[in-house]
CSV table of C-alpha atoms in Angstrom, one decimal:
chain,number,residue,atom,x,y,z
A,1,UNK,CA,-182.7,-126.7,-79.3
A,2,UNK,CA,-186.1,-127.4,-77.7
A,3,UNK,CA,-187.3,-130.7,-78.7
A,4,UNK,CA,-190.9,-129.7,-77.0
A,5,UNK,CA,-191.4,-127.2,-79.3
A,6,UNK,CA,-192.0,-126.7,-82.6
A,7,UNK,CA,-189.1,-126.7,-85.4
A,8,UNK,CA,-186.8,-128.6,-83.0
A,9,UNK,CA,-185.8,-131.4,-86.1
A,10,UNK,CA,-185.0,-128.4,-88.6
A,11,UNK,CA,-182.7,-126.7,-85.7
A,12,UNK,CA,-181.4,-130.5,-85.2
A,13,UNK,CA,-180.5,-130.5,-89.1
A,14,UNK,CA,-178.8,-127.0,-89.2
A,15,UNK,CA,-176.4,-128.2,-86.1
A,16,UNK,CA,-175.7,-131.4,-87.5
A,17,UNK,CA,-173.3,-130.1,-90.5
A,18,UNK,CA,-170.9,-129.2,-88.1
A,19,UNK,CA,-170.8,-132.6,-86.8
A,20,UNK,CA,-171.3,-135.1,-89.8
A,21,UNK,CA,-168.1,-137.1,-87.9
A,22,UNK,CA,-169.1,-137.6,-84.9
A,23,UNK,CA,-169.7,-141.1,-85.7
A,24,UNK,CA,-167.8,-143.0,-88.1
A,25,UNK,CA,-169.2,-146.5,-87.9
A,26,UNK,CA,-172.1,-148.5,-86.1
A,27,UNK,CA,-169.9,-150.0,-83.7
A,28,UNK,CA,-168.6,-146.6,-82.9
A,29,UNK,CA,-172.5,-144.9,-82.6
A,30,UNK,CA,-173.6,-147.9,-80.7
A,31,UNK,CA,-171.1,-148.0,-78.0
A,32,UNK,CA,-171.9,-143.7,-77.3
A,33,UNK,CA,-175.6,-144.3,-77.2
A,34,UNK,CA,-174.8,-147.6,-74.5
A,35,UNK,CA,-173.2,-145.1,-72.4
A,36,UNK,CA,-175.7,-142.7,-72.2
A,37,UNK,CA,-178.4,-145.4,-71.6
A,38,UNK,CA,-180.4,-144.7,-74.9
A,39,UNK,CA,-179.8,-148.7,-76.0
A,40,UNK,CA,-181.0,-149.8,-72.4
A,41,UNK,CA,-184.1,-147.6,-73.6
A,42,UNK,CA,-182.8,-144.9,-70.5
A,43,UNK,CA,-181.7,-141.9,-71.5
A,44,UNK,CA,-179.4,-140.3,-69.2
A,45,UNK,CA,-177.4,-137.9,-71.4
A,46,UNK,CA,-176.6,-136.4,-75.0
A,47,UNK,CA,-174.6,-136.5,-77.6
A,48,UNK,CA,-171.6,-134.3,-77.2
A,49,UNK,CA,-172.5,-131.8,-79.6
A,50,UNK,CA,-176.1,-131.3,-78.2
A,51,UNK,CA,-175.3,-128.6,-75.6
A,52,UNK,CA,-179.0,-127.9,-74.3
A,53,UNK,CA,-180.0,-124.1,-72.6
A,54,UNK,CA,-182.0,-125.8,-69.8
A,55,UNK,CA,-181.9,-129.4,-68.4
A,56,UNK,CA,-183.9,-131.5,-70.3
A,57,UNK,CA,-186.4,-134.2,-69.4
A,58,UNK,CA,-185.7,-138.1,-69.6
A,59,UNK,CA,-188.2,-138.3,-72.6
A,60,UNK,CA,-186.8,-135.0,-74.6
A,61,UNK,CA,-183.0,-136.7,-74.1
A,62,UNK,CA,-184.8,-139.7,-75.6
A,63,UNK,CA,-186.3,-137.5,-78.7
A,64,UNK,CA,-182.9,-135.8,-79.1
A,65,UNK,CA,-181.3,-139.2,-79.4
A,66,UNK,CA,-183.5,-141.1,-81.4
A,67,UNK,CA,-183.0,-138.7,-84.3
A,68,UNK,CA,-179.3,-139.0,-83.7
A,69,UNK,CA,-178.9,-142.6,-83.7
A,70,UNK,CA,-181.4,-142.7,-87.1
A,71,UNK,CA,-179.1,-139.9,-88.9
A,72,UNK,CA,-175.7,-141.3,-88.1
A,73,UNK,CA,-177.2,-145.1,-89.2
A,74,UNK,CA,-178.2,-143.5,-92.0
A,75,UNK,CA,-175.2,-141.7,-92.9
A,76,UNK,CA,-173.0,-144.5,-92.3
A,77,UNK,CA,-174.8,-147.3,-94.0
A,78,UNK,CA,-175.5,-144.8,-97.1
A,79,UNK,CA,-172.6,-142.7,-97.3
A,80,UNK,CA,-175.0,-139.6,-97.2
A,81,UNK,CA,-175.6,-136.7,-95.5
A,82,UNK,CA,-178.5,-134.9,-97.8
A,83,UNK,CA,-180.6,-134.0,-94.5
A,84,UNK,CA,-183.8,-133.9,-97.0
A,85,UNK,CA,-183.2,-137.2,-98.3
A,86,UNK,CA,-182.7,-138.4,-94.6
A,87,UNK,CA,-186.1,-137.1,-93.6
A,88,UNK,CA,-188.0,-138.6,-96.6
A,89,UNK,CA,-186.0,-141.7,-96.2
A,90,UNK,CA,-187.1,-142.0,-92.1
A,91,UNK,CA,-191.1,-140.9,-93.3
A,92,UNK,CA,-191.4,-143.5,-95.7
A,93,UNK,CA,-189.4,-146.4,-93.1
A,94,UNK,CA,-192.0,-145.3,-90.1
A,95,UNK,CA,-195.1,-145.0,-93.0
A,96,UNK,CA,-193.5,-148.9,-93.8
A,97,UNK,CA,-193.7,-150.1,-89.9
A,98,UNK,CA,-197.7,-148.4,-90.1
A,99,UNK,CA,-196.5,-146.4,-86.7
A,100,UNK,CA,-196.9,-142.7,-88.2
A,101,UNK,CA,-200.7,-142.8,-87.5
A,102,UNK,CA,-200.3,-139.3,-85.5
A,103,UNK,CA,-203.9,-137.6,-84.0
A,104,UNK,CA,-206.4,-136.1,-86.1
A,105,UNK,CA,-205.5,-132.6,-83.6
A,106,UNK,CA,-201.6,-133.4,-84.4
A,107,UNK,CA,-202.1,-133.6,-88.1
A,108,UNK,CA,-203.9,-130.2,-87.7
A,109,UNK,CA,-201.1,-128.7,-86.2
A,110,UNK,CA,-198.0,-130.5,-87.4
A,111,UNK,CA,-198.3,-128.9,-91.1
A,112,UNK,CA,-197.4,-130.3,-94.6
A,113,UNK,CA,-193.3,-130.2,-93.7
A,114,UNK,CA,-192.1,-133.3,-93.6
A,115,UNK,CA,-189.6,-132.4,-90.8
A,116,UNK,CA,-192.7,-131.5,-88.6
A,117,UNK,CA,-194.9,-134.8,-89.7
A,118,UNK,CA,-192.0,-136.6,-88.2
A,119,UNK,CA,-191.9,-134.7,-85.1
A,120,UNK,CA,-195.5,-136.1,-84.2
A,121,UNK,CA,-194.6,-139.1,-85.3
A,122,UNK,CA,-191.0,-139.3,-83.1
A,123,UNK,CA,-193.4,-137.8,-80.2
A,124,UNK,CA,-195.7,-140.5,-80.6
A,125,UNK,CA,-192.8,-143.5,-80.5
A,126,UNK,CA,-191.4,-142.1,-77.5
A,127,UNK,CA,-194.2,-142.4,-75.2
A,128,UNK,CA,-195.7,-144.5,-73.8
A,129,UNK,CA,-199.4,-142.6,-73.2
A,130,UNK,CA,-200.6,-139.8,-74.9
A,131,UNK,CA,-202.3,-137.8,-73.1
A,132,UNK,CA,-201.2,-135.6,-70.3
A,133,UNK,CA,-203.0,-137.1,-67.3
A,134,UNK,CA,-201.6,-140.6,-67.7
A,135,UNK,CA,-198.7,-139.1,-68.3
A,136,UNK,CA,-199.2,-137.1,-65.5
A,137,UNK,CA,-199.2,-140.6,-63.2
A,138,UNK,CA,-196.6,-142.8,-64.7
A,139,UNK,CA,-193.5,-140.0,-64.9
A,140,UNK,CA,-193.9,-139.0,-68.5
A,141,UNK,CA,-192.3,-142.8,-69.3
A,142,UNK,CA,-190.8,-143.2,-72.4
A,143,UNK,CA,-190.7,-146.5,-74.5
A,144,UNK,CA,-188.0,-148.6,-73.5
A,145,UNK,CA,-187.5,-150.5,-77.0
A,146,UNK,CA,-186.8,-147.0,-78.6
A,147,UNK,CA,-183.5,-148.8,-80.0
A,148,UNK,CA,-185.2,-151.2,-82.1
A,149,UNK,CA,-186.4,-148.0,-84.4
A,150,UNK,CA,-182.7,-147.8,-85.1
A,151,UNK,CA,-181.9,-151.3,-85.8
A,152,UNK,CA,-184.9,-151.7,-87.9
A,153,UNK,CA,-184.0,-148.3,-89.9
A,154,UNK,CA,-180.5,-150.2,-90.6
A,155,UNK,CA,-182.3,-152.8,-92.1
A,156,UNK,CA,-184.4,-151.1,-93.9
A,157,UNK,CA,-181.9,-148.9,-95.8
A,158,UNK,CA,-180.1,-152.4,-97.4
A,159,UNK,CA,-183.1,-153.7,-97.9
A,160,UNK,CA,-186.7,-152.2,-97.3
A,161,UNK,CA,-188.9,-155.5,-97.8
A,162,UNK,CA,-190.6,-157.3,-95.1
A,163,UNK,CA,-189.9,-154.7,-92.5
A,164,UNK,CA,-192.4,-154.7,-90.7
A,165,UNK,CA,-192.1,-158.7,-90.3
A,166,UNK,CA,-188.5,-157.9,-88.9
A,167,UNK,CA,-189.9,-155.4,-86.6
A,168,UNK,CA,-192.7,-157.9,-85.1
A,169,UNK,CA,-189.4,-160.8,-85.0
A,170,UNK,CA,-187.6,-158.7,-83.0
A,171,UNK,CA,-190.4,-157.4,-80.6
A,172,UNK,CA,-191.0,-161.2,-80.1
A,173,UNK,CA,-187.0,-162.1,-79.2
A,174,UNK,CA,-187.1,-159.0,-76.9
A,175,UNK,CA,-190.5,-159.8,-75.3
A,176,UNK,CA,-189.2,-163.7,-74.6
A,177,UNK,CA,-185.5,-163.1,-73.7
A,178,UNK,CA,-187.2,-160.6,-71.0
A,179,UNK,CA,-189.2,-163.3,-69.6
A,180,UNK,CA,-186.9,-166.2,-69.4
A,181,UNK,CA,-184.3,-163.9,-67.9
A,182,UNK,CA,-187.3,-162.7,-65.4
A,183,UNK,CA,-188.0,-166.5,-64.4
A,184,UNK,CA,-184.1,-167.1,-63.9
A,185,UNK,CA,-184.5,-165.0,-60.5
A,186,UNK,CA,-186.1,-164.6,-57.8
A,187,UNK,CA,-188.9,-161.9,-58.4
A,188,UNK,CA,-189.2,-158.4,-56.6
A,189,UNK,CA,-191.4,-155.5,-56.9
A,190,UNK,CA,-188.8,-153.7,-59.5
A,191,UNK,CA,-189.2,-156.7,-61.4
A,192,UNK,CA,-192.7,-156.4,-62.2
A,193,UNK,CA,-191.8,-152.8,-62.7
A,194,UNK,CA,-189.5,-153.7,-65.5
A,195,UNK,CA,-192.1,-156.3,-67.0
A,196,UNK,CA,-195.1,-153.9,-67.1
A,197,UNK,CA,-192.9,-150.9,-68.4
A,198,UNK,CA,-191.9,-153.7,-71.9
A,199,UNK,CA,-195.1,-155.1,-72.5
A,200,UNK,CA,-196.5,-151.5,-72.6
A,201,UNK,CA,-193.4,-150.7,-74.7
A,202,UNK,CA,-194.6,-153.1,-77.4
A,203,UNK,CA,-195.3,-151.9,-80.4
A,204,UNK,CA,-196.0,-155.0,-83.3
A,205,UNK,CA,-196.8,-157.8,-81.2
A,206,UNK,CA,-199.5,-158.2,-78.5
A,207,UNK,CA,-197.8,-159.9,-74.9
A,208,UNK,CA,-201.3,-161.9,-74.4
A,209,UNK,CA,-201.1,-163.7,-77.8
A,210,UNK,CA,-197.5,-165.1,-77.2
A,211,UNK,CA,-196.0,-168.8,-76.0
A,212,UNK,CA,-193.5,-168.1,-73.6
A,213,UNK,CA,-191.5,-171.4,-74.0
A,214,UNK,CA,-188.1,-172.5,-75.7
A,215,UNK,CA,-189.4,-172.5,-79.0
A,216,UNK,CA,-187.9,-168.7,-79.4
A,217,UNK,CA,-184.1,-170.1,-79.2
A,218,UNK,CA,-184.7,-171.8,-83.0
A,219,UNK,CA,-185.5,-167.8,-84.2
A,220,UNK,CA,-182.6,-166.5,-81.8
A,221,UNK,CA,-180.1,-169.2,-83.3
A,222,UNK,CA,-181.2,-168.5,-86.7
A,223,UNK,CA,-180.7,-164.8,-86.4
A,224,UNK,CA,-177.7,-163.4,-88.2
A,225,UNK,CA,-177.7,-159.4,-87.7
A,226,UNK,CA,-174.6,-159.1,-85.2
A,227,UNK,CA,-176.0,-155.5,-83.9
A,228,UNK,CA,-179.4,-157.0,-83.2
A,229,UNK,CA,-177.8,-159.9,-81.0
A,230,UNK,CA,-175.6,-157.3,-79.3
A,231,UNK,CA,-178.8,-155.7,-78.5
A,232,UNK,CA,-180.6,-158.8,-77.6
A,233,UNK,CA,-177.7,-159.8,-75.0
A,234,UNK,CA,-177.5,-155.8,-73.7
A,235,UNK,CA,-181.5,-156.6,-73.0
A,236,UNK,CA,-181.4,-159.2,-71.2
A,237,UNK,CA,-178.2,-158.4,-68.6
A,238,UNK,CA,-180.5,-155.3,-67.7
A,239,UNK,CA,-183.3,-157.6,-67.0
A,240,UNK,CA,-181.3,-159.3,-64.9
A,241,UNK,CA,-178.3,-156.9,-63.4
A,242,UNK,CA,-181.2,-154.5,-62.4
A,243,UNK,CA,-180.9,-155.3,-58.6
A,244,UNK,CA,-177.2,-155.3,-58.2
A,245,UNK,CA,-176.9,-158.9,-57.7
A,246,UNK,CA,-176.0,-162.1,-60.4
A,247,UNK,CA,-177.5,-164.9,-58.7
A,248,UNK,CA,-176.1,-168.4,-59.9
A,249,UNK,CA,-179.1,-169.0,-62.7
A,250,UNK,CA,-179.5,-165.6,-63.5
A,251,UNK,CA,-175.6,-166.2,-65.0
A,252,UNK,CA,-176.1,-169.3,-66.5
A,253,UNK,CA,-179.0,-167.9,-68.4
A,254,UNK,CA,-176.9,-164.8,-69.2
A,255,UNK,CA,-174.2,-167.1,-70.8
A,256,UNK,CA,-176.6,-169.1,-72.3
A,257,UNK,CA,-178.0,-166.6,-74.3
A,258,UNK,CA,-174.9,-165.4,-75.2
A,259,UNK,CA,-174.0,-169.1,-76.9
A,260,UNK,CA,-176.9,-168.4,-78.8
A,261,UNK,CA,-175.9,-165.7,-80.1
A,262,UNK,CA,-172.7,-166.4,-81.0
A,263,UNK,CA,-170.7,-164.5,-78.7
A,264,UNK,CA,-167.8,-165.2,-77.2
A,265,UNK,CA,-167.3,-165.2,-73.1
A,266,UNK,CA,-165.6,-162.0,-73.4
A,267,UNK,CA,-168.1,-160.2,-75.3
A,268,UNK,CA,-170.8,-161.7,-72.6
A,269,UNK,CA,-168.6,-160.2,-69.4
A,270,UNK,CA,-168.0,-156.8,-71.0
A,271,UNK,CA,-171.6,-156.4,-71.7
A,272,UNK,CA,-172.8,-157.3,-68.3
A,273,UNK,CA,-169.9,-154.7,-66.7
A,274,UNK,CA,-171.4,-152.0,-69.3
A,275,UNK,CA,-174.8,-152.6,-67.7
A,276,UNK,CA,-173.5,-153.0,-64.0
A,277,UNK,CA,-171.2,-149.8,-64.5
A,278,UNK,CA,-174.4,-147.7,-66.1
A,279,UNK,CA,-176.8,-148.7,-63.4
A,280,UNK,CA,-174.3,-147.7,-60.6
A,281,UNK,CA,-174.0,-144.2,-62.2
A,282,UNK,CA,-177.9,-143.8,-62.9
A,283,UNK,CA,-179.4,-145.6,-60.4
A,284,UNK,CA,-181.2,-142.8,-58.3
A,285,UNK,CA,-182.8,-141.7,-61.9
A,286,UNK,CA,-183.8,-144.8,-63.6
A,287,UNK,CA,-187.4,-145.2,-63.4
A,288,UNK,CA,-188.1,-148.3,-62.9
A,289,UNK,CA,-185.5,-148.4,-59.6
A,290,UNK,CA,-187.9,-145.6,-58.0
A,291,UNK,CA,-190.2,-146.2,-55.1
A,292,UNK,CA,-192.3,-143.3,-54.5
A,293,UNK,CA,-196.4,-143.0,-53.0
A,294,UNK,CA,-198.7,-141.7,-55.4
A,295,UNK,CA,-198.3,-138.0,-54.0
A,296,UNK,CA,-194.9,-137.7,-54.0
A,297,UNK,CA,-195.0,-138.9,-57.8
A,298,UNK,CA,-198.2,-136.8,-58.5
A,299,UNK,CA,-196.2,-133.5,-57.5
A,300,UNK,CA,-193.0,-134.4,-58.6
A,301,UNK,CA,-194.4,-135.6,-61.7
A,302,UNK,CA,-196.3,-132.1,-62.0
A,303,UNK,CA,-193.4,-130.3,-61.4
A,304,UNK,CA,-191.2,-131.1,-64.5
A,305,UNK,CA,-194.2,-131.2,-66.5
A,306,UNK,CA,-195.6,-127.1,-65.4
A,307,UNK,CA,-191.1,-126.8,-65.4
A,308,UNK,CA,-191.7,-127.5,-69.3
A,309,UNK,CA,-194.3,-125.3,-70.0
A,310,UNK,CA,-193.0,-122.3,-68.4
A,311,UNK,CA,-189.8,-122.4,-70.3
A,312,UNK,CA,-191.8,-123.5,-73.7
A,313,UNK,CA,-194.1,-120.4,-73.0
A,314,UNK,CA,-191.2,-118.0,-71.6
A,315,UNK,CA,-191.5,-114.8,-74.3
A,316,UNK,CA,-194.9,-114.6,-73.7
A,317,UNK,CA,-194.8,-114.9,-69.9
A,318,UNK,CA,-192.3,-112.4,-69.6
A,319,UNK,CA,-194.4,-109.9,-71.6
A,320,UNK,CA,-197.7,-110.3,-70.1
A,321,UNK,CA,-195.6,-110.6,-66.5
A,322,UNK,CA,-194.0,-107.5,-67.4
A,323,UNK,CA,-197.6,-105.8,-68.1
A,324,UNK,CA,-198.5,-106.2,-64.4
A,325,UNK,CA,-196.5,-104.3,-62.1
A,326,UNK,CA,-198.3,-105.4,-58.9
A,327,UNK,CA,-198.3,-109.6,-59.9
A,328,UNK,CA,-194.2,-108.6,-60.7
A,329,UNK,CA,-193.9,-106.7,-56.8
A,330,UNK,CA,-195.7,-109.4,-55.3
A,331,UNK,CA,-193.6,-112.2,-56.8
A,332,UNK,CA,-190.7,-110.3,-56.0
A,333,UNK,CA,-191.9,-110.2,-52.2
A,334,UNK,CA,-192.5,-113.8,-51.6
A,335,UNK,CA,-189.0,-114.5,-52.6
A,336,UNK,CA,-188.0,-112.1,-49.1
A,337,UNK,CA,-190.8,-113.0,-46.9
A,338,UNK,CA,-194.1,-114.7,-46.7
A,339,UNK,CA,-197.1,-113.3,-48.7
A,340,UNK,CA,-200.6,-112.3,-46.5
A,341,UNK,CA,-203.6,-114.3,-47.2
A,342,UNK,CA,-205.0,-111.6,-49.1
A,343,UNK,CA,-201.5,-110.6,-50.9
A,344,UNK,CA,-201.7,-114.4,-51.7
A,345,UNK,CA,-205.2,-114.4,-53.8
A,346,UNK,CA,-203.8,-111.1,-55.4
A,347,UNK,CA,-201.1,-113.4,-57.0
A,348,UNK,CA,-203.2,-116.4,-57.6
A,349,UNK,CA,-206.4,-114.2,-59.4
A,350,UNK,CA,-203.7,-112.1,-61.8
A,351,UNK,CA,-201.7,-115.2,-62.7
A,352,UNK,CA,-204.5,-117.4,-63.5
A,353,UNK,CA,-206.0,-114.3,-65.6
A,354,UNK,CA,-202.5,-115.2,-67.2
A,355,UNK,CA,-203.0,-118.4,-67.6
A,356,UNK,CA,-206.1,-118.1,-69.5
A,357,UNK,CA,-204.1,-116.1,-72.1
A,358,UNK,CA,-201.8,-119.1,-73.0
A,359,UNK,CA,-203.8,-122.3,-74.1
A,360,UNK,CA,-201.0,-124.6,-73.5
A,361,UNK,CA,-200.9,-123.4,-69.8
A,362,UNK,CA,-204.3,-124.8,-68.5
A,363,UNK,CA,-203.4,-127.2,-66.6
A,364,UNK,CA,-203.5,-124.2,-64.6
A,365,UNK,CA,-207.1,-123.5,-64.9
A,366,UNK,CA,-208.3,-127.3,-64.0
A,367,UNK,CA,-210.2,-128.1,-61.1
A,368,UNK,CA,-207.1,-128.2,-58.5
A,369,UNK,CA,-204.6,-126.6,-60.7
A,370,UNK,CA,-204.4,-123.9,-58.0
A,371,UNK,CA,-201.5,-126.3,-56.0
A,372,UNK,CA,-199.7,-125.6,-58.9
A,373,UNK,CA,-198.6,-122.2,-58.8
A,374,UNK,CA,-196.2,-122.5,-55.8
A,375,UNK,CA,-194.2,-124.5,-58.4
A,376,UNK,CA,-194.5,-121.6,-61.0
A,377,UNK,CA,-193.6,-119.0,-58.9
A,378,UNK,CA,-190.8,-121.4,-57.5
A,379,UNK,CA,-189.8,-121.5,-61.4
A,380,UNK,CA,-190.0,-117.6,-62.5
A,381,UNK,CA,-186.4,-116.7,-61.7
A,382,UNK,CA,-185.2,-119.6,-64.2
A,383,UNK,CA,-187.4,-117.7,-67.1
A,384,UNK,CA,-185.4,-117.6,-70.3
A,385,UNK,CA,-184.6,-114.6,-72.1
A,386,UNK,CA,-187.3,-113.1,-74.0
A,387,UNK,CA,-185.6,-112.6,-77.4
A,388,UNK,CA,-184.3,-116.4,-76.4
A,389,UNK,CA,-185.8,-118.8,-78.9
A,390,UNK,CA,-184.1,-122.3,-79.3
A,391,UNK,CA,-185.5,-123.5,-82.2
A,392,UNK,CA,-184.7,-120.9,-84.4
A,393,UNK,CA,-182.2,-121.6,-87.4
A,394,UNK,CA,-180.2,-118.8,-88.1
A,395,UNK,CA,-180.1,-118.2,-92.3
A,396,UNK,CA,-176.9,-118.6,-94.2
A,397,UNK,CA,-175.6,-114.8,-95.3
């Protein structure tokens, strides 16, 4: 399953009858999707029964698990596993929250399906920016409140009214929890970080129109949804537990909060040793932890994204490669020695002439795009298959 592709939701919805037990209540999906960071809005892993072809990308995982954590909430709070009814049931809850307002361009391409409307529209909640050079710059982020899709879809399937008044409560909970646990410490450069990356994550609420003051405790004390508290308190010991350290206020605030909520001390300790144990086992991926200069980033950025398109656009790679017997030798070479200067513009005239052939490679073809194709020729050897396609769903005999 390529979730970068086309048809990725319909190959998610074939898979997913061999797996309808996976998860057998919320408490049960919530603590799987903690572990692999999806809650802390950092996906590190995938379900179990996801086994992808190629590595994927941070915001993919995050696609992948998004649809999970809506089916199984579905399936458990309705008893159902019609995968139609699911994917009418999640259009009309994102049409509800006013977030399926996809591009005039992805409208054009996404179809009258309902499964590939929701695509764009799951595309669209998981990042950040939309278009490629932003995206380009800040690491292909993805939104960091992605959870809150699946609390509010709980909600929504006992009762559908007001939703979008839950969604903007929550937002605002998040949004001040985040801040008072930001002012309980002493402030560093991941900090900010971390505050920039959830106020772009917002969704419902602007950050400029808010009063950051205790008048959020008399919401937080009147709200009643246990998995929304256990969420809130998971938000804020990441806030704080982010630099390895629980300074003395950081832990009153931490306890505090989870008063509040109506946890006990036990419940507060295991969630901040959740945290502390997922941060020690992700910490040289997590975003937000990274210090990089801008061309490191730029390149490294570059790399996943051109990584992506070469294995979206493998098939017809491999048959235009395989149409040009001197690109193929001279690709061949470079992996034994280094290529002339001449040898060199050989390879970088007949590839871009490929390039031009594939609209969603031309990245290739922009002013620059020429430091790019040490990275594709880098890639070629981890081509996939050409009869290889990941989204296709094979039809019942």
């Amino acid at each position: 399953m390529n979730p970068s592709a086309n048809g990725w939701i319909d190959k998610f919805g074939s898979l997913i009858k061999k797996h309808e037990d996976t998860y057998v209540s919320f408490g049960e999906l919530y603590d799987a999707l903690k572990e692999i960071g999806f809650v802390y809005g950092i996906s590190s892993d995938l379900p179990p029964f996801i086994i992808p072809e190629h590595k994927p990308s941070e915001d993919e995982m995050a696609k992948i698990n998004l649809l999970t954590a809506l089916y199984f909430t579905f399936k458990i709070e309705t008893s159902q596993t019609d995968f139609d009814l699911y994917l009418k049931t999640m259009f009309e809850f994102y049409e509800a929250l006013e977030v399926n307002k996809v591009s005039f361009l992805g409208k054009l391409f996404s179809g009258n399906k309902t499964s590939s409307k929701l695509e764009k529209i799951l595309e669209s909640r998981v990042y950040i920016e939309d278009n490629i050079i932003s995206k380009t710059f800040n690491g292909l982020i993805t939104n960091s409140l992605l959870f809150m899709d699946v609390l509010l879809f709980r909600k929504y399937l006992t009762n559908s009214e007001e939703i979008l008044k839950q969604a903007k409560k929550l937002e605002y909970l998040a949004l001040n929890i985040s801040y008072n646990a930001l002012k309980s410490k002493k402030r560093n450069k991941t900090d900010k970080k971390l505050a920039q990356l959830l106020d772009s994550s917002l969704t419902y609420i602007n950050s400029d129109d808010q009063k950051y003051d205790d008048s959020y405790r008399a919401q937080l004390l009147s709200n009643k949804d246990v998995w929304e508290n256990m969420y809130l308190l998971d938000f804020a010991c990441l806030t704080v537990w982010e630099d390895h350290s629980l300074e003395h206020t950081e832990s009153e605030f931490i306890y505090t909060l989870g008063k509040d909520l109506n946890f006990d001390y036990n419940v507060i300790d295991k969630s901040l040793f959740d945290v502390t144990r997922f941060i020690n086992v992700n910490k040289e991926t997590i975003p937000f932890l990274q210090e990089h200069n801008m061309a490191f980033q730029f390149y490294d950025n570059m790399s996943k994204l051109v990584n992506r398109l070469i294995l979206r656009n493998s098939k017809r790679l491999q048959k235009e490669l395989s149409e040009s017997a001197e690109l193929v030798s001279l690709l061949s070479k470079s992996t034994v020695r280094e290529l002339s200067k001449e040898e060199k513009k050989k390879v970088q005239s007949q590839l871009l002439d490929i390039f031009k052939s594939i609209p969603s490679l031309a990245i290739f073809l922009l002013p620059g795009g020429a430091i790019l194709l040490p990275i594709f020729i880098k890639l070629i050897p981890t081509l996939l298959p050409s009869s290889f396609d990941e989204n296709r769903v094979e039809k019942d005999k």
